[in-house]
Structure formats: C-alpha cells, structure tokens
Amino acid sequence: EAENRWGFNKRLDDRGICPENFHIPTDDEFKILERYIGMSEDEINSGQYRGNKGSKLAGGINYWLEGLLINDEFASTGFNWLPSGYKHGQGDYYIGESGYLWTLKNTDESTNRRSIYYDDPGIFRYEVPNNLGYSIRCLSDELLNTTIHVPDDFPTIQAAIDYSIDGDTILV
C-alpha cells in the first residue's frame, strides 16, 4: 500500500503515482471494501455520510482527535486509514481531524472522494472538484482475479485456497 497527498491532476500525469502493479481504486472498488465491512447496499450507493463503519477502516489511534470514530470497532480491519487531512485553496491541512482518499476519476471536473472524521463513525462519499489535495491509497493489482498454479505458486491446494479471492482460478 502506498499513500501520498496529491492534487487530483497530479495523479494523471505520465509518471504514474502508484507503484508498478498498483492502481488508484475506482468508486466501484471502494464499494467492494464498504460491502466487506458490512455496509448495506443502500448505504454503499448513497452519497454524503453513510453508515457507521468508518471506525473499522481507521488506524493510528494516537493520531486522531478523540471523538465518535474511536470506538470498539476502531482499526478492526487493518486498513489503517490515517487522519491525513486535506489541502484546499488556502493551503491548509486538517491533519488529525479527518482522512480523505481519492477514487479514480469520474469526469474532467470532479471525482468522488471518501473521508472519515474523528467526530462521526460513518464514511463520507461525495463528488468534489478536482482542485483539492487528498491522499491516494494505491490498490494492489494482485487483488484482481488471477490463476493460481499448485504446486508452482503454492505448495498445497489449501495454501492456494487460503490466498485466493472470489473469482480466482486454482489449477492443480
């Protein structure tokens, strides 16, 4: 995982922001994560504040201001979303209060972002202008479906099954 704070246009340049074999998650890929942590389909597909599962994705308890985000589910998934804040036109950052992440581009003018706040356990999904500075969380391409070969990739069938995700093919 790689996470850096970038303005939206920076991630589209020829240098590539994510390392090789990683990509910026799409809105739909982020919805898969939200489904995995227990959000309902209505919550997943709506905008604004949704659900109460943001605590599961948060991490670094010592970096967050104390609030409703810190509860019994805090950091329970290992995602480790940090309160990186964001950059707006005046150049201010709100580190410690909130964490913001870009999802892959929707249009030339705007895209969706996700955010969590110290004082709310929900996950915020909102379309925003492309001129703000949010963090980017790169997603491994290995999460895309693949073919796993036993014994070339893993010594046992069980090891291959344990590693696989829905949609993978295991060949013995």
PDB file of C-alpha atoms in Angstrom:
ATOM      1  CA  GLU A   1       0.000   0.000   0.000  1.00  0.00           C
ATOM      2  CA  ALA A   2       1.262   3.449  -0.813  1.00  0.00           C
ATOM      3  CA  GLU A   3      -0.413   6.642   0.363  1.00  0.00           C
ATOM      4  CA  ASN A   4       0.520  10.206  -0.599  1.00  0.00           C
ATOM      5  CA  ARG A   5      -1.325  13.523  -0.562  1.00  0.00           C
ATOM      6  CA  TRP A   6      -1.719  14.763  -4.155  1.00  0.00           C
ATOM      7  CA  GLY A   7      -3.897  17.158  -6.063  1.00  0.00           C
ATOM      8  CA  PHE A   8      -6.171  15.317  -8.457  1.00  0.00           C
ATOM      9  CA  ASN A   9      -4.354  16.394 -11.631  1.00  0.00           C
ATOM     10  CA  LYS A  10      -1.007  15.084 -10.315  1.00  0.00           C
ATOM     11  CA  ARG A  11      -2.265  11.512 -10.431  1.00  0.00           C
ATOM     12  CA  LEU A  12      -2.974  11.667 -14.157  1.00  0.00           C
ATOM     13  CA  ASP A  13       0.493  12.573 -15.342  1.00  0.00           C
ATOM     14  CA  ASP A  14       2.802  10.262 -17.285  1.00  0.00           C
ATOM     15  CA  ARG A  15       4.986   9.458 -14.268  1.00  0.00           C
ATOM     16  CA  GLY A  16       2.266   7.381 -12.656  1.00  0.00           C
ATOM     17  CA  ILE A  17       1.517   7.979  -8.995  1.00  0.00           C
ATOM     18  CA  CYS A  18       1.102   4.360  -7.907  1.00  0.00           C
ATOM     19  CA  PRO A  19       3.983   1.889  -7.974  1.00  0.00           C
ATOM     20  CA  GLU A  20       4.135  -0.794 -10.635  1.00  0.00           C
ATOM     21  CA  ASN A  21       1.402  -3.411 -10.163  1.00  0.00           C
ATOM     22  CA  PHE A  22      -0.751  -0.981  -8.154  1.00  0.00           C
ATOM     23  CA  HIS A  23      -3.574   1.353  -9.202  1.00  0.00           C
ATOM     24  CA  ILE A  24      -5.883   4.026  -7.785  1.00  0.00           C
ATOM     25  CA  PRO A  25      -9.148   2.352  -6.756  1.00  0.00           C
ATOM     26  CA  THR A  26     -12.328   3.213  -8.603  1.00  0.00           C
ATOM     27  CA  ASP A  27     -15.530   4.186  -6.837  1.00  0.00           C
ATOM     28  CA  ASP A  28     -16.813   0.650  -7.523  1.00  0.00           C
ATOM     29  CA  GLU A  29     -13.693  -0.936  -5.991  1.00  0.00           C
ATOM     30  CA  PHE A  30     -14.134   1.177  -2.871  1.00  0.00           C
ATOM     31  CA  LYS A  31     -17.742  -0.031  -2.722  1.00  0.00           C
ATOM     32  CA  ILE A  32     -16.431  -3.621  -2.561  1.00  0.00           C
ATOM     33  CA  LEU A  33     -14.456  -2.674   0.552  1.00  0.00           C
ATOM     34  CA  GLU A  34     -17.526  -0.993   2.057  1.00  0.00           C
ATOM     35  CA  ARG A  35     -19.608  -4.111   1.373  1.00  0.00           C
ATOM     36  CA  TYR A  36     -16.916  -6.262   3.001  1.00  0.00           C
ATOM     37  CA  ILE A  37     -17.006  -4.250   6.241  1.00  0.00           C
ATOM     38  CA  GLY A  38     -20.787  -4.615   6.488  1.00  0.00           C
ATOM     39  CA  MET A  39     -22.367  -1.537   4.911  1.00  0.00           C
ATOM     40  CA  SER A  40     -25.821  -2.092   3.388  1.00  0.00           C
ATOM     41  CA  GLU A  41     -26.363  -1.693  -0.366  1.00  0.00           C
ATOM     42  CA  ASP A  42     -28.458   1.440   0.269  1.00  0.00           C
ATOM     43  CA  GLU A  43     -25.609   2.976   2.280  1.00  0.00           C
ATOM     44  CA  ILE A  44     -22.989   1.953  -0.283  1.00  0.00           C
ATOM     45  CA  ASN A  45     -24.839   3.551  -3.191  1.00  0.00           C
ATOM     46  CA  SER A  46     -25.808   6.796  -1.482  1.00  0.00           C
ATOM     47  CA  GLY A  47     -23.773   9.948  -1.028  1.00  0.00           C
ATOM     48  CA  GLN A  48     -22.822  12.065   1.948  1.00  0.00           C
ATOM     49  CA  TYR A  49     -22.400  10.364   5.342  1.00  0.00           C
ATOM     50  CA  ARG A  50     -23.190   6.689   5.197  1.00  0.00           C
ATOM     51  CA  GLY A  51     -23.413   4.040   7.852  1.00  0.00           C
ATOM     52  CA  ASN A  52     -21.278   3.691  10.944  1.00  0.00           C
ATOM     53  CA  LYS A  53     -18.365   1.550   9.710  1.00  0.00           C
ATOM     54  CA  GLY A  54     -15.629   4.188   9.308  1.00  0.00           C
ATOM     55  CA  SER A  55     -14.081   3.138  12.617  1.00  0.00           C
ATOM     56  CA  LYS A  56     -13.269  -0.274  11.135  1.00  0.00           C
ATOM     57  CA  LEU A  57     -11.058   1.348   8.470  1.00  0.00           C
ATOM     58  CA  ALA A  58      -9.347   3.905  10.712  1.00  0.00           C
ATOM     59  CA  GLY A  59      -5.937   3.314  12.242  1.00  0.00           C
ATOM     60  CA  GLY A  60      -3.249   5.080  14.248  1.00  0.00           C
ATOM     61  CA  ILE A  61      -5.336   5.858  17.312  1.00  0.00           C
ATOM     62  CA  ASN A  62      -2.721   8.281  18.671  1.00  0.00           C
ATOM     63  CA  TYR A  63      -3.019  10.491  15.569  1.00  0.00           C
ATOM     64  CA  TRP A  64      -6.797  11.072  15.737  1.00  0.00           C
ATOM     65  CA  LEU A  65      -8.596  13.646  17.851  1.00  0.00           C
ATOM     66  CA  GLU A  66     -10.851  11.956  20.391  1.00  0.00           C
ATOM     67  CA  GLY A  67     -14.422  11.566  19.138  1.00  0.00           C
ATOM     68  CA  LEU A  68     -17.119   9.164  17.935  1.00  0.00           C
ATOM     69  CA  LEU A  69     -14.792   7.498  15.396  1.00  0.00           C
ATOM     70  CA  ILE A  70     -12.820   5.877  18.208  1.00  0.00           C
ATOM     71  CA  ASN A  71     -14.992   3.023  19.436  1.00  0.00           C
ATOM     72  CA  ASP A  72     -14.864  -0.777  19.908  1.00  0.00           C
ATOM     73  CA  GLU A  73     -14.520  -1.357  16.141  1.00  0.00           C
ATOM     74  CA  PHE A  74     -11.592   1.061  15.697  1.00  0.00           C
ATOM     75  CA  ALA A  75      -8.857  -0.387  13.422  1.00  0.00           C
ATOM     76  CA  SER A  76     -10.528  -3.822  13.332  1.00  0.00           C
ATOM     77  CA  THR A  77      -9.796  -4.456   9.613  1.00  0.00           C
ATOM     78  CA  GLY A  78      -6.134  -3.497   9.383  1.00  0.00           C
ATOM     79  CA  PHE A  79      -6.823  -0.919   6.641  1.00  0.00           C
ATOM     80  CA  ASN A  80      -5.130   1.712   8.826  1.00  0.00           C
ATOM     81  CA  TRP A  81      -6.698   4.880   7.385  1.00  0.00           C
ATOM     82  CA  LEU A  82      -4.813   7.783   8.946  1.00  0.00           C
ATOM     83  CA  PRO A  83      -6.064  11.341   9.640  1.00  0.00           C
ATOM     84  CA  SER A  84      -4.032  12.889   6.811  1.00  0.00           C
ATOM     85  CA  GLY A  85      -6.308  15.897   6.374  1.00  0.00           C
ATOM     86  CA  TYR A  86      -6.548  17.681   3.022  1.00  0.00           C
ATOM     87  CA  LYS A  87      -5.311  20.718   1.150  1.00  0.00           C
ATOM     88  CA  HIS A  88      -7.713  23.370  -0.121  1.00  0.00           C
ATOM     89  CA  GLY A  89      -7.191  26.681  -1.901  1.00  0.00           C
ATOM     90  CA  GLN A  90      -5.650  28.443   1.096  1.00  0.00           C
ATOM     91  CA  GLY A  91      -3.165  25.601   1.578  1.00  0.00           C
ATOM     92  CA  ASP A  92      -4.493  24.496   4.962  1.00  0.00           C
ATOM     93  CA  TYR A  93      -4.369  20.923   6.160  1.00  0.00           C
ATOM     94  CA  TYR A  94      -6.657  19.409   8.770  1.00  0.00           C
ATOM     95  CA  ILE A  95      -4.356  16.656   9.974  1.00  0.00           C
ATOM     96  CA  GLY A  96      -5.705  14.781  12.988  1.00  0.00           C
ATOM     97  CA  GLU A  97      -9.354  15.602  12.303  1.00  0.00           C
ATOM     98  CA  SER A  98     -10.062  13.664   9.115  1.00  0.00           C
ATOM     99  CA  GLY A  99      -8.719  11.369   6.432  1.00  0.00           C
ATOM    100  CA  TYR A 100      -9.543  11.830   2.738  1.00  0.00           C
ATOM    101  CA  LEU A 101      -8.916   9.487  -0.200  1.00  0.00           C
ATOM    102  CA  TRP A 102      -9.395   9.992  -3.935  1.00  0.00           C
ATOM    103  CA  THR A 103     -11.092   7.360  -6.030  1.00  0.00           C
ATOM    104  CA  LEU A 104     -10.366   7.086  -9.739  1.00  0.00           C
ATOM    105  CA  LYS A 105     -11.556   9.941 -11.953  1.00  0.00           C
ATOM    106  CA  ASN A 106     -15.230  10.365 -12.828  1.00  0.00           C
ATOM    107  CA  THR A 107     -15.094  13.435 -15.103  1.00  0.00           C
ATOM    108  CA  ASP A 108     -12.647  16.161 -16.101  1.00  0.00           C
ATOM    109  CA  GLU A 109     -14.142  18.499 -13.477  1.00  0.00           C
ATOM    110  CA  SER A 110     -14.872  16.272 -10.493  1.00  0.00           C
ATOM    111  CA  THR A 111     -14.442  12.877  -8.882  1.00  0.00           C
ATOM    112  CA  ASN A 112     -15.624  11.019  -5.802  1.00  0.00           C
ATOM    113  CA  ARG A 113     -13.721  11.016  -2.580  1.00  0.00           C
ATOM    114  CA  ARG A 114     -14.073   9.104   0.627  1.00  0.00           C
ATOM    115  CA  SER A 115     -13.438  10.570   4.030  1.00  0.00           C
ATOM    116  CA  ILE A 116     -13.775   9.738   7.673  1.00  0.00           C
ATOM    117  CA  TYR A 117     -13.909  12.217  10.574  1.00  0.00           C
ATOM    118  CA  TYR A 118     -12.961  11.978  14.216  1.00  0.00           C
ATOM    119  CA  ASP A 119     -16.441  13.034  15.330  1.00  0.00           C
ATOM    120  CA  ASP A 120     -18.520  10.641  13.176  1.00  0.00           C
ATOM    121  CA  PRO A 121     -18.235   6.858  12.685  1.00  0.00           C
ATOM    122  CA  GLY A 122     -19.611   6.980   9.114  1.00  0.00           C
ATOM    123  CA  ILE A 123     -17.829   7.015   5.752  1.00  0.00           C
ATOM    124  CA  PHE A 124     -18.438  10.118   3.663  1.00  0.00           C
ATOM    125  CA  ARG A 125     -18.790   9.701  -0.135  1.00  0.00           C
ATOM    126  CA  TYR A 126     -19.073  12.887  -2.110  1.00  0.00           C
ATOM    127  CA  GLU A 127     -18.326  14.264  -5.564  1.00  0.00           C
ATOM    128  CA  VAL A 128     -15.813  17.100  -5.313  1.00  0.00           C
ATOM    129  CA  PRO A 129     -13.869  19.399  -7.659  1.00  0.00           C
ATOM    130  CA  ASN A 130     -10.524  18.130  -8.886  1.00  0.00           C
ATOM    131  CA  ASN A 131      -8.524  21.052  -7.476  1.00  0.00           C
ATOM    132  CA  LEU A 132      -8.279  19.836  -3.871  1.00  0.00           C
ATOM    133  CA  GLY A 133      -5.414  17.864  -2.343  1.00  0.00           C
ATOM    134  CA  TYR A 134      -6.339  14.482  -0.865  1.00  0.00           C
ATOM    135  CA  SER A 135      -4.381  11.348  -0.163  1.00  0.00           C
ATOM    136  CA  ILE A 136      -4.197   8.497  -2.637  1.00  0.00           C
ATOM    137  CA  ARG A 137      -4.343   4.913  -1.433  1.00  0.00           C
ATOM    138  CA  CYS A 138      -2.937   2.628  -4.113  1.00  0.00           C
ATOM    139  CA  LEU A 139      -4.559  -0.780  -4.505  1.00  0.00           C
ATOM    140  CA  SER A 140      -2.559  -3.863  -5.484  1.00  0.00           C
ATOM    141  CA  ASP A 141      -3.338  -5.312  -8.894  1.00  0.00           C
ATOM    142  CA  GLU A 142      -2.942  -8.714  -7.253  1.00  0.00           C
ATOM    143  CA  LEU A 143      -6.430  -8.170  -5.875  1.00  0.00           C
ATOM    144  CA  LEU A 144      -7.695  -8.596  -9.418  1.00  0.00           C
ATOM    145  CA  ASN A 145      -8.703 -12.141 -10.370  1.00  0.00           C
ATOM    146  CA  THR A 146      -5.818 -14.408 -11.259  1.00  0.00           C
ATOM    147  CA  THR A 147      -4.937 -18.020 -11.972  1.00  0.00           C
ATOM    148  CA  ILE A 148      -3.046 -19.776  -9.190  1.00  0.00           C
ATOM    149  CA  HIS A 149      -0.983 -22.869 -10.002  1.00  0.00           C
ATOM    150  CA  VAL A 150      -0.333 -25.660  -7.491  1.00  0.00           C
ATOM    151  CA  PRO A 151       2.485 -26.576  -6.851  1.00  0.00           C
ATOM    152  CA  ASP A 152       4.238 -23.807  -8.857  1.00  0.00           C
ATOM    153  CA  ASP A 153       2.756 -20.869  -6.895  1.00  0.00           C
ATOM    154  CA  PHE A 154       1.821 -22.634  -3.637  1.00  0.00           C
ATOM    155  CA  PRO A 155       2.943 -25.994  -2.244  1.00  0.00           C
ATOM    156  CA  THR A 156      -0.564 -27.181  -1.303  1.00  0.00           C
ATOM    157  CA  ILE A 157      -4.106 -26.763  -2.561  1.00  0.00           C
ATOM    158  CA  GLN A 158      -5.130 -25.440   0.875  1.00  0.00           C
ATOM    159  CA  ALA A 159      -2.436 -22.737   0.739  1.00  0.00           C
ATOM    160  CA  ALA A 160      -3.746 -21.655  -2.681  1.00  0.00           C
ATOM    161  CA  ILE A 161      -7.331 -21.588  -1.395  1.00  0.00           C
ATOM    162  CA  ASP A 162      -6.296 -19.524   1.640  1.00  0.00           C
ATOM    163  CA  TYR A 163      -4.579 -16.974  -0.633  1.00  0.00           C
ATOM    164  CA  SER A 164      -7.307 -16.788  -3.298  1.00  0.00           C
ATOM    165  CA  ILE A 165     -10.159 -14.299  -3.582  1.00  0.00           C
ATOM    166  CA  ASP A 166     -13.603 -14.752  -5.177  1.00  0.00           C
ATOM    167  CA  GLY A 167     -13.185 -15.236  -8.917  1.00  0.00           C
ATOM    168  CA  ASP A 168      -9.654 -16.697  -8.822  1.00  0.00           C
ATOM    169  CA  THR A 169      -8.920 -19.960 -10.636  1.00  0.00           C
ATOM    170  CA  ILE A 170      -6.817 -22.633  -8.953  1.00  0.00           C
ATOM    171  CA  LEU A 171      -5.156 -25.150 -11.267  1.00  0.00           C
ATOM    172  CA  VAL A 172      -3.602 -28.320  -9.897  1.00  0.00           C
TER     173      VAL A 172
END
